[in-house]
XYZ file of C-alpha atoms in Angstrom:
679
model
C 22.003 14.066 -41.472
C 20.557 13.548 -38.023
C 16.809 13.386 -37.543
C 16.461 17.059 -36.623
C 18.240 18.103 -39.824
C 16.084 15.718 -41.858
C 12.912 17.340 -40.552
C 14.319 20.828 -41.034
C 15.244 19.922 -44.613
C 11.746 18.524 -45.143
C 10.187 21.798 -44.010
C 12.423 24.004 -46.145
C 11.773 21.929 -49.282
C 8.006 22.135 -48.763
C 7.616 25.603 -47.227
C 5.392 26.701 -50.132
C 2.780 24.355 -48.605
C 2.820 26.234 -45.294
C -0.639 27.412 -44.310
C -2.487 25.549 -47.072
C -5.051 23.058 -45.778
C -5.080 19.784 -47.724
C -7.330 16.759 -47.381
C -6.539 13.062 -47.196
C -9.224 10.604 -48.224
C -10.053 7.421 -46.322
C -12.350 4.738 -47.663
C -15.131 3.920 -45.216
C -18.076 1.571 -45.388
C -20.511 4.412 -46.003
C -18.334 6.345 -48.428
C -15.208 8.472 -48.423
C -14.090 10.540 -45.449
C -11.861 13.571 -45.953
C -9.448 14.395 -43.134
C -7.640 17.777 -43.238
C -3.932 18.253 -42.658
C -1.641 21.260 -43.024
C 2.012 22.225 -42.908
C 1.855 24.812 -40.167
C 3.764 28.090 -40.444
C 6.094 28.768 -37.490
C 4.288 29.730 -34.284
C 0.955 28.326 -35.418
C -0.983 25.287 -34.305
C -4.254 23.546 -35.040
C -7.255 23.355 -32.729
C -10.808 22.094 -33.020
C -13.186 25.042 -33.116
C -16.810 24.789 -31.999
C -18.104 28.289 -32.812
C -17.583 30.527 -35.831
C -18.253 34.259 -35.425
C -18.751 36.470 -38.483
C -17.927 40.195 -38.204
C -17.186 43.020 -40.605
C -14.053 45.166 -40.839
C -15.437 47.622 -38.272
C -16.036 44.898 -35.714
C -19.814 44.746 -36.147
C -21.432 41.409 -35.422
C -22.946 39.826 -38.539
C -23.765 36.334 -37.332
C -22.500 33.141 -35.772
C -22.905 29.405 -36.135
C -21.729 26.127 -34.755
C -18.828 24.614 -36.696
C -19.602 21.430 -38.605
C -17.726 18.410 -37.345
C -15.987 17.830 -40.680
C -14.737 21.470 -40.754
C -13.643 21.880 -37.152
C -9.850 21.863 -37.687
C -8.679 25.454 -37.326
C -5.208 26.940 -37.705
C -4.371 29.685 -35.194
C -1.301 31.754 -34.218
C 0.273 30.908 -30.859
C 3.109 32.056 -28.650
C 5.625 29.646 -27.162
C 3.802 29.641 -23.840
C 0.250 29.500 -25.181
C 1.155 26.708 -27.578
C 2.375 24.602 -24.648
C -0.186 25.644 -22.058
C -1.808 23.026 -19.883
C -2.822 25.244 -16.976
C -2.463 28.867 -15.955
C -3.349 31.947 -17.944
C -1.640 32.091 -21.356
C -3.917 33.567 -24.028
C -3.510 32.809 -27.710
C -2.870 35.908 -29.850
C -6.140 35.880 -31.867
C -8.584 32.952 -31.495
C -9.240 31.284 -28.164
C -11.802 29.857 -25.740
C -14.779 31.865 -24.553
C -13.099 32.495 -21.200
C -10.414 34.595 -22.902
C -12.543 36.290 -25.547
C -15.790 37.111 -23.777
C -15.786 40.266 -21.679
C -19.266 39.265 -20.507
C -18.176 35.757 -19.486
C -18.842 36.223 -15.752
C -22.421 37.371 -16.492
C -23.392 34.091 -18.067
C -21.113 31.487 -16.427
C -21.022 30.437 -12.796
C -17.310 30.594 -12.070
C -16.550 30.690 -8.374
C -12.952 29.404 -8.509
C -11.270 32.218 -10.396
C -11.814 35.698 -11.718
C -12.831 35.324 -15.365
C -11.989 38.954 -16.144
C -8.265 38.223 -15.708
C -8.330 35.937 -18.743
C -10.087 38.540 -20.845
C -7.740 41.324 -19.725
C -4.623 39.291 -20.539
C -6.005 38.400 -23.967
C -6.936 41.980 -24.834
C -3.568 43.262 -23.645
C -1.747 40.905 -26.040
C -4.132 41.637 -28.916
C -3.754 45.395 -28.424
C 0.038 45.124 -28.535
C -0.151 43.331 -31.875
C -2.697 45.861 -33.200
C -0.479 48.823 -32.287
C 2.644 47.319 -33.840
C 3.893 47.960 -37.375
C 2.804 44.402 -38.263
C -0.887 45.001 -37.723
C -3.574 43.500 -39.969
C -7.123 44.642 -40.741
C -8.557 41.461 -39.249
C -6.766 42.145 -35.977
C -8.435 45.558 -35.899
C -11.839 44.022 -36.590
C -11.545 41.376 -33.855
C -10.236 43.915 -31.362
C -13.086 46.386 -32.060
C -15.687 43.637 -31.706
C -14.393 42.131 -28.456
C -13.923 45.495 -26.768
C -17.709 45.833 -26.690
C -17.833 42.819 -24.327
C -20.976 41.378 -25.922
C -19.661 38.080 -27.362
C -21.741 35.642 -25.282
C -24.812 37.877 -25.504
C -24.547 37.886 -29.316
C -24.064 34.105 -29.400
C -27.146 33.552 -27.238
C -29.238 35.819 -29.464
C -27.932 33.934 -32.514
C -29.071 30.711 -30.792
C -25.558 29.284 -30.869
C -25.409 29.048 -27.062
C -28.184 27.865 -24.773
C -29.086 29.247 -21.343
C -30.925 27.735 -18.419
C -33.898 29.160 -16.531
C -31.577 31.452 -14.534
C -30.008 33.014 -17.608
C -26.684 31.208 -17.243
C -25.132 29.007 -19.917
C -26.722 25.578 -19.708
C -24.103 23.279 -18.158
C -25.675 20.192 -19.723
C -25.545 21.507 -23.301
C -22.669 20.423 -25.520
C -21.131 21.560 -28.800
C -19.162 18.748 -30.451
C -19.269 17.061 -27.042
C -17.585 20.106 -25.436
C -19.263 22.114 -22.609
C -20.530 25.453 -23.874
C -18.365 27.551 -21.563
C -15.219 25.830 -22.922
C -16.079 26.275 -26.587
C -13.341 27.521 -28.900
C -14.182 30.493 -31.119
C -12.779 31.376 -34.542
C -13.453 34.493 -36.597
C -14.502 35.186 -40.147
C -14.077 38.825 -41.225
C -16.057 40.108 -44.184
C -14.676 43.170 -45.919
C -16.730 45.951 -47.457
C -14.780 45.504 -50.668
C -13.518 42.175 -51.939
C -10.152 43.759 -52.884
C -9.472 44.713 -49.285
C -9.756 41.208 -47.814
C -9.422 38.300 -50.217
C -9.708 35.488 -47.669
C -12.443 36.008 -45.093
C -11.539 33.095 -42.794
C -8.845 34.134 -40.325
C -7.510 30.579 -40.110
C -6.849 30.451 -43.870
C -5.491 33.953 -44.455
C -1.781 33.641 -45.269
C -1.289 37.412 -45.109
C -2.484 37.326 -41.495
C -0.093 34.449 -40.766
C 2.830 36.412 -42.203
C 1.935 39.501 -40.176
C 1.851 37.552 -36.933
C 5.130 35.768 -37.703
C 6.868 39.101 -38.349
C 5.309 40.614 -35.218
C 6.283 37.710 -32.973
C 9.853 37.646 -34.221
C 10.134 41.354 -33.523
C 9.231 40.610 -29.899
C 12.058 38.088 -29.492
C 15.096 39.929 -28.157
C 17.301 37.181 -26.689
C 19.693 35.323 -28.969
C 21.774 32.171 -28.424
C 23.620 29.608 -30.528
C 21.228 27.087 -32.052
C 22.796 23.622 -31.629
C 20.901 22.289 -34.668
C 21.672 24.913 -37.316
C 24.716 26.629 -35.822
C 23.034 30.030 -36.217
C 22.297 32.631 -33.560
C 18.593 32.641 -32.849
C 16.083 33.271 -30.105
C 16.111 30.055 -28.009
C 13.143 28.060 -26.802
C 12.654 25.491 -24.068
C 8.938 25.058 -24.622
C 8.487 22.695 -27.548
C 5.369 21.633 -29.404
C 2.986 18.807 -28.610
C 0.165 17.320 -30.755
C 2.778 15.399 -32.727
C 1.034 12.088 -33.472
C -2.511 13.501 -33.498
C -4.497 16.490 -32.312
C -5.062 14.971 -28.883
C -1.445 13.962 -28.285
C 0.030 15.680 -25.245
C 3.409 13.905 -25.394
C 6.445 16.035 -26.211
C 9.476 14.885 -28.155
C 11.847 17.459 -26.622
C 11.510 18.749 -23.072
C 13.738 19.964 -20.245
C 11.632 20.765 -17.220
C 13.724 18.984 -14.586
C 15.293 21.497 -12.226
C 16.351 18.987 -9.521
C 19.702 18.045 -11.132
C 18.441 14.562 -11.987
C 18.424 14.654 -15.779
C 21.980 15.903 -16.244
C 23.581 14.039 -13.310
C 26.208 16.701 -12.749
C 27.349 16.844 -16.353
C 25.820 20.303 -16.781
C 24.805 23.002 -14.392
C 21.607 23.839 -16.255
C 19.565 22.922 -19.315
C 21.062 25.755 -21.371
C 24.468 24.071 -21.257
C 22.985 20.759 -22.363
C 20.944 21.703 -25.401
C 19.711 24.887 -27.062
C 17.321 24.964 -30.013
C 16.218 28.116 -31.769
C 12.527 28.855 -31.493
C 12.094 29.057 -35.273
C 14.064 25.857 -35.777
C 11.973 24.021 -33.190
C 8.776 25.221 -34.849
C 9.889 24.034 -38.276
C 11.075 20.649 -36.992
C 7.863 19.910 -35.124
C 5.553 21.328 -37.791
C 7.257 19.276 -40.511
C 6.887 16.166 -38.367
C 3.201 16.819 -37.680
C 2.566 17.423 -41.371
C 4.298 14.322 -42.694
C 2.666 12.085 -40.048
C -0.813 13.328 -40.923
C -0.052 13.127 -44.624
C 1.356 9.601 -44.780
C 2.008 8.249 -41.299
C 0.770 4.930 -39.972
C -0.348 4.088 -36.462
C 0.137 0.767 -34.704
C -1.449 1.189 -31.290
C 0.800 3.804 -29.568
C 3.568 3.423 -32.158
C 3.546 5.867 -35.072
C 5.678 5.270 -38.160
C 6.268 7.600 -41.086
C 8.483 7.399 -44.175
C 9.234 9.820 -46.964
C 11.618 10.382 -49.841
C 13.869 13.422 -49.463
C 12.522 15.043 -52.652
C 8.940 13.937 -51.896
C 8.892 11.566 -54.863
C 6.511 8.642 -54.921
C 8.129 5.474 -53.640
C 6.784 1.977 -52.928
C 5.513 1.757 -49.379
C 7.758 -0.589 -47.425
C 4.967 -2.293 -45.457
C 2.524 -2.799 -48.339
C 1.847 -6.122 -50.051
C 3.334 -6.900 -53.467
C 0.051 -6.500 -55.337
C -0.501 -3.016 -53.881
C 2.983 -1.905 -54.896
C 2.435 -3.085 -58.468
C -1.016 -1.505 -58.646
C 0.193 1.863 -57.371
C 3.177 1.761 -59.717
C 0.790 1.594 -62.665
C -0.117 5.204 -61.987
C 1.642 7.854 -64.039
C 5.000 7.954 -62.240
C 6.270 10.405 -64.841
C 3.964 12.985 -63.313
C 5.683 12.849 -59.932
C 6.820 16.011 -58.263
C 7.029 17.764 -54.982
C 3.243 18.156 -54.923
C 2.529 14.479 -55.386
C 3.911 13.215 -52.100
C 4.491 9.592 -51.328
C 1.970 6.866 -51.909
C -0.151 6.301 -48.852
C -0.845 2.876 -47.371
C -3.885 2.178 -45.185
C -3.174 0.128 -42.076
C -6.768 -0.259 -41.048
C -8.912 -2.974 -42.548
C -11.693 -1.495 -44.672
C -15.029 -2.040 -42.978
C -16.414 -3.721 -46.080
C -13.378 -5.916 -46.719
C -15.551 -8.989 -46.317
C -19.179 -8.030 -46.637
C -21.864 -10.083 -44.958
C -23.054 -11.254 -48.358
C -19.596 -12.496 -49.150
C -19.242 -14.327 -45.845
C -22.615 -16.044 -46.238
C -21.778 -17.409 -49.667
C -20.539 -20.948 -49.779
C -17.141 -21.461 -51.330
C -18.746 -23.007 -54.419
C -20.883 -19.874 -55.002
C -18.040 -17.396 -54.831
C -16.188 -16.039 -57.786
C -13.367 -18.339 -58.824
C -9.900 -17.200 -57.850
C -7.934 -15.425 -60.537
C -4.819 -17.548 -60.510
C -1.505 -15.804 -61.072
C 0.980 -17.376 -63.439
C 3.065 -17.817 -60.298
C 6.445 -17.021 -61.757
C 8.011 -15.093 -64.590
C 5.279 -12.709 -65.743
C 4.311 -11.500 -62.272
C 7.933 -11.183 -61.193
C 8.695 -9.224 -64.359
C 5.843 -6.808 -63.638
C 7.165 -6.217 -60.143
C 10.703 -5.502 -61.347
C 9.359 -3.151 -63.999
C 7.388 -1.301 -61.319
C 10.533 -0.748 -59.235
C 12.507 0.313 -62.306
C 9.838 2.925 -62.952
C 10.622 4.459 -59.560
C 14.390 4.258 -60.117
C 14.190 6.482 -63.189
C 13.208 9.511 -61.106
C 15.766 9.413 -58.297
C 19.170 11.096 -58.204
C 22.373 10.419 -56.306
C 21.308 12.649 -53.401
C 17.918 11.000 -53.010
C 17.322 9.183 -49.729
C 14.516 7.482 -47.856
C 13.814 8.439 -44.260
C 11.931 6.438 -41.637
C 10.979 7.591 -38.155
C 9.002 5.742 -35.511
C 7.686 7.313 -32.320
C 6.296 5.735 -29.188
C 5.202 7.013 -25.795
C 5.689 5.179 -22.527
C 3.771 7.927 -20.711
C 1.263 10.558 -21.764
C 3.842 13.339 -21.510
C 6.995 11.931 -23.095
C 7.438 10.835 -26.706
C 10.444 8.739 -27.718
C 12.103 8.390 -31.101
C 11.908 4.593 -31.245
C 13.469 4.199 -34.708
C 15.307 6.394 -37.176
C 16.717 5.304 -40.524
C 18.039 7.255 -43.489
C 18.865 5.161 -46.525
C 19.946 5.900 -50.079
C 16.804 5.576 -52.198
C 18.459 3.245 -54.698
C 19.429 0.892 -51.898
C 15.948 1.149 -50.428
C 14.419 0.027 -53.730
C 16.942 -2.793 -53.968
C 16.034 -4.013 -50.476
C 12.304 -3.757 -51.256
C 12.917 -5.909 -54.320
C 14.930 -8.360 -52.245
C 12.175 -8.760 -49.643
C 9.371 -9.314 -52.133
C 11.352 -11.627 -54.411
C 12.862 -13.796 -51.681
C 9.454 -14.170 -50.010
C 7.528 -14.565 -53.260
C 4.731 -17.130 -52.985
C 1.107 -17.339 -54.047
C -1.144 -15.336 -51.726
C -4.809 -14.363 -51.900
C -6.552 -11.102 -51.089
C -10.106 -9.854 -51.322
C -10.227 -7.394 -54.211
C -12.806 -6.167 -56.717
C -15.564 -8.361 -55.318
C -13.704 -11.655 -55.026
C -10.576 -13.473 -53.949
C -7.591 -12.965 -56.209
C -4.136 -14.475 -56.221
C -0.852 -12.633 -56.515
C 2.783 -13.664 -56.313
C 4.641 -11.926 -53.506
C 4.213 -11.288 -49.781
C 1.380 -9.690 -47.735
C 1.732 -6.318 -46.038
C 2.945 -5.972 -42.463
C -0.477 -5.505 -40.899
C -1.857 -8.530 -42.697
C 1.162 -10.560 -41.600
C 0.418 -9.622 -37.982
C -3.230 -10.622 -38.435
C -2.203 -13.967 -39.935
C 0.368 -14.736 -37.242
C -1.586 -13.581 -34.200
C -5.199 -13.088 -35.295
C -8.263 -15.270 -35.033
C -11.343 -15.861 -37.166
C -13.738 -12.931 -36.843
C -16.636 -12.549 -39.286
C -14.770 -14.518 -41.899
C -11.418 -12.725 -41.678
C -8.267 -13.089 -39.639
C -7.799 -10.122 -37.337
C -6.519 -9.236 -33.880
C -9.660 -8.408 -31.898
C -8.187 -8.101 -28.435
C -7.610 -4.442 -27.592
C -4.413 -5.296 -25.753
C -3.329 -7.425 -28.696
C -3.255 -4.390 -31.001
C 0.275 -3.868 -29.739
C 1.256 -6.891 -31.815
C 0.899 -4.780 -34.956
C 3.637 -2.484 -33.681
C 5.856 -5.349 -32.555
C 5.504 -7.142 -35.886
C 6.314 -3.962 -37.772
C 9.401 -3.264 -35.666
C 10.692 -6.815 -36.037
C 10.215 -7.015 -39.810
C 11.377 -3.476 -40.520
C 15.114 -4.397 -40.538
C 14.360 -7.297 -42.905
C 12.797 -4.938 -45.427
C 14.837 -1.772 -44.965
C 18.258 -3.306 -44.319
C 17.932 -6.707 -45.974
C 18.530 -8.586 -42.715
C 17.519 -12.180 -42.042
C 13.969 -12.911 -41.036
C 13.595 -13.761 -37.301
C 13.354 -17.534 -37.024
C 10.737 -17.454 -34.267
C 8.344 -15.785 -36.748
C 9.079 -18.573 -39.244
C 8.412 -21.176 -36.568
C 5.170 -19.465 -35.506
C 3.886 -19.427 -39.078
C 4.811 -23.097 -39.625
C 3.129 -24.206 -36.400
C -0.078 -22.322 -37.206
C -0.125 -23.675 -40.761
C 0.209 -27.195 -39.342
C -3.072 -26.800 -37.469
C -5.771 -26.258 -40.131
C -8.528 -27.352 -37.761
C -7.981 -24.157 -35.769
C -9.673 -22.149 -38.507
C -13.374 -21.998 -39.244
C -12.891 -20.911 -42.840
C -10.614 -22.875 -45.145
C -9.428 -19.781 -47.029
C -8.130 -18.301 -43.756
C -5.985 -21.368 -43.182
C -4.755 -21.121 -46.771
C -3.572 -17.577 -46.041
C -1.601 -18.897 -43.076
C -0.174 -21.691 -45.219
C 0.922 -19.259 -47.933
C 2.620 -16.964 -45.393
C 4.421 -19.920 -43.836
C 5.674 -20.904 -47.305
C 6.956 -17.357 -47.895
C 8.800 -17.310 -44.583
C 10.243 -20.797 -45.025
C 11.364 -19.967 -48.556
C 13.204 -16.845 -47.388
C 14.701 -18.559 -44.350
C 16.110 -21.426 -46.387
C 17.628 -19.025 -48.885
C 19.277 -17.075 -46.079
C 20.649 -20.154 -44.313
C 21.391 -22.598 -47.157
C 21.113 -20.445 -50.323
C 18.279 -22.695 -51.532
C 15.848 -21.282 -54.068
C 12.262 -22.530 -54.085
C 9.391 -21.714 -56.414
C 5.643 -22.292 -56.396
C 6.058 -24.650 -59.358
C 6.396 -28.242 -58.165
C 9.946 -29.614 -58.024
C 9.384 -33.215 -59.133
C 13.053 -34.084 -58.705
C 13.470 -32.961 -55.114
C 14.443 -35.879 -52.855
C 14.323 -34.029 -49.546
C 12.330 -36.041 -47.022
C 10.407 -33.002 -45.758
C 9.370 -31.873 -49.226
C 8.322 -35.403 -50.255
C 6.225 -35.989 -47.157
C 4.486 -32.680 -47.849
C 3.700 -33.874 -51.374
C 2.253 -37.146 -50.052
C 0.005 -35.261 -47.661
C -1.234 -33.030 -50.489
C -2.100 -36.043 -52.674
C -4.001 -37.694 -49.808
C -5.883 -34.452 -49.180
C -6.804 -34.150 -52.849
C -7.988 -37.762 -53.182
C -10.423 -37.420 -50.291
C -11.623 -34.019 -51.461
C -12.431 -35.408 -54.911
C -15.061 -37.674 -53.339
C -16.862 -34.903 -51.480
C -20.435 -34.025 -52.302
C -20.600 -30.318 -53.163
C -23.600 -29.594 -50.918
C -23.330 -32.115 -48.090
C -19.571 -31.986 -47.512
C -18.852 -28.272 -47.934
C -17.723 -27.970 -44.305
C -15.914 -31.292 -44.029
C -12.221 -31.527 -43.235
C -10.136 -34.235 -44.871
C -8.193 -36.769 -42.833
C -4.993 -35.314 -44.245
C -5.752 -31.924 -42.660
C -7.148 -33.537 -39.508
C -3.887 -35.391 -38.922
C -1.649 -32.624 -40.215
C -0.318 -31.517 -36.831
C 0.536 -35.096 -35.829
C 1.936 -35.716 -39.306
C 4.383 -32.826 -38.890
C 5.607 -34.346 -35.606
C 5.669 -38.069 -36.581
C 5.389 -38.353 -40.376
C 6.173 -42.055 -40.846
C 3.725 -43.448 -38.291
C 1.013 -40.895 -39.130
C 1.276 -41.586 -42.866
C 0.369 -45.205 -42.207
C -2.894 -44.087 -40.598
C -3.667 -41.590 -43.371
C -2.915 -44.132 -46.110
C -5.161 -46.762 -44.520
C -8.028 -44.257 -44.229
C -7.462 -43.287 -47.854
C -8.452 -46.626 -49.378
C -12.263 -46.170 -49.234
C -11.973 -42.818 -50.981
C -9.776 -44.247 -53.732
C -12.475 -46.828 -54.378
C -15.027 -44.080 -55.044
C -12.980 -42.524 -57.854
C -13.148 -43.409 -61.518
C -10.637 -46.027 -62.560
C -8.456 -43.662 -64.586
C -8.357 -41.066 -61.831
C -7.648 -43.675 -59.142
C -4.760 -45.048 -61.189
C -3.397 -41.528 -61.640
C -3.290 -40.849 -57.897
C -1.937 -44.300 -57.035
C 0.851 -43.886 -59.577
C 1.602 -40.421 -58.229
C 1.951 -41.762 -54.680
C 4.270 -44.490 -55.957
C 6.384 -41.959 -57.853
C 6.781 -39.816 -54.753
C 7.633 -42.797 -52.558
C 10.315 -43.916 -54.999
C 12.115 -40.594 -54.514
C 12.564 -41.302 -50.797
C 15.689 -42.815 -49.373
C 14.607 -45.856 -47.369
C 16.084 -44.698 -44.092
C 14.750 -41.181 -44.585
C 11.243 -42.473 -45.211
C 11.274 -44.583 -42.056
C 12.755 -41.872 -39.907
C 9.913 -40.688 -37.680
C 11.410 -37.349 -36.650
C 9.727 -33.961 -36.799
C 9.410 -32.352 -40.228
C 10.738 -28.851 -40.826
C 8.881 -26.091 -42.640
C 9.926 -27.357 -46.069
C 7.118 -29.913 -45.949
C 4.622 -27.046 -46.287
C 6.262 -25.961 -49.552
C 5.920 -29.511 -50.848
C 2.302 -29.621 -49.705
C 1.382 -26.263 -51.239
C 3.180 -26.818 -54.557
C 1.689 -30.283 -54.992
C -1.776 -29.022 -54.066
C -1.476 -26.151 -56.504
C -0.506 -28.511 -59.309
C -3.328 -30.968 -58.569
C -5.956 -28.235 -58.454
C -4.911 -26.966 -61.850
C -4.008 -30.095 -63.812
C -5.602 -30.407 -67.235
C -8.718 -32.475 -67.631
C -7.356 -34.531 -70.519
C -4.399 -35.744 -68.465
C -6.546 -37.761 -66.049
C -10.035 -37.633 -67.527
C -11.081 -36.884 -64.001
C -12.427 -33.401 -64.448
C -11.159 -30.219 -62.890
C -13.056 -29.808 -59.668
C -11.605 -26.579 -58.319
C -11.530 -26.074 -54.583
């Protein structure tokens, strides 16, 4: 399928959701925020309403109020022209701004530029046509009766919804939801005399009203042409929807407003020869896209990405970290269905990710890290999680990814489109997380915890390009937010298609990990180190088919790996002599010389080893002997020429450093009688 057919298929499979407002929850510092989203019926859109007017079936005014900020999203019927209006006079069929609805607008608003009555007359003409058609609805009658009295603004002033100045005009300084009073949008709530007559009072939630308008509008469409998407004859449209990425998005995905023969360059005489889309098809395509983006889309600056499974089954999110995938998989996958949707992933850092209390604690006061086993058990859990997803897919199941970006405010581009068999998608997800598997830490449940795998895409971008800010690595520069999108686009083929990881990202991670002094907090540098190890591990598998694990390889004779081990031992020896209170912020010589060590290992090791002697003297005899013997054992694995070669180390030295450090931090007390002083 092409992308238009994918979106059309998405709409048809979920059309029972049309017109039903759902809510998506976001975790905020002060609690949970619910954000509404809806699969719009054809020829409907969403607006933010400021005023709610309550009337009865006979059009009598019952009351009015300002709409609460959390309830302002309102679904309204639109025509092709009103749904795309930016200027001019194109009234919506039912709910609209005061200028269109209020027959007494000119009495209360100073409007010298244009005749306000023209807007009202056009609106009432369209509403009357709908009311007199065979597709009329009782709520249309009620609204029409009420507005014909031309008392809307007067009633709103008496209800103290609108404010006037000393001259009796609407106060130009007053705002409703930060909108000037005269530009407020009005929605209607119709209360029936009998509950059986009108079940849903709110016009924006009444599905019977939506169906009446859809039937009425289709009856007004007389022209018919061949729809290039479906192959059916249908009323065409050349005015396509906006508000795709969010409610304030004016960029259009499909447009053809160039009449100067520039777009087609002589290939076609007019836009009709180039591309024709049926109006109903266009509505379904755009409404499905809006719905799925609001339901489970992610935003990286101006880039918006969204993925879904063709049958709306839960699937692991491609840009989430390994721990999140395993945690979400523990939910009852057997209860999946079309109503469950895909698992959502949050690309914004929670505001309380690192609380002030947590940042102020010294490392010794924090909860100890929950160390993963590092290998078989965690890997087994991850494979079991993916197998749980595989049980629910069929041979027609596929994963779809779309990414949209806008170079200008008016044009939206399809930056990426992928459709992949779901089984292959799961296989590639498994490949990414297993080939990059290393020990990483994350803040969770009140403390730092370890997991075996790879961080999510946003966290990777923060690690590669972020800086220390309130104890966490993040990209603070507003212009730098674009790096989230660029990182996502560059790693997407690695995850979705199983392609090789870009080497410049590997090199960036290695260089940053080789400069621990650039980080105020040690645990931030450790996150960089772990990511570098993941990238190096994957890169070496892709280039040389080498397989590396967190567990120390005591038989490896590679110069890079061995030098990394030596550096880790030197770092541990010096750390063991630190005073818990006085030296909490000290940096060891091993880390201080790490950047130079990566460039000139042989000559730098001499300096580190000489500086190490005083610290060895401070250790207990048994512990000193243990470390001295360990250094000798590592040195014996070197080839003489390799040891003396003073050339730059590659990223493998970080794997040796991390694996040796991990072993030394967790060795048993009885082996050295030196205690287990965890970092």
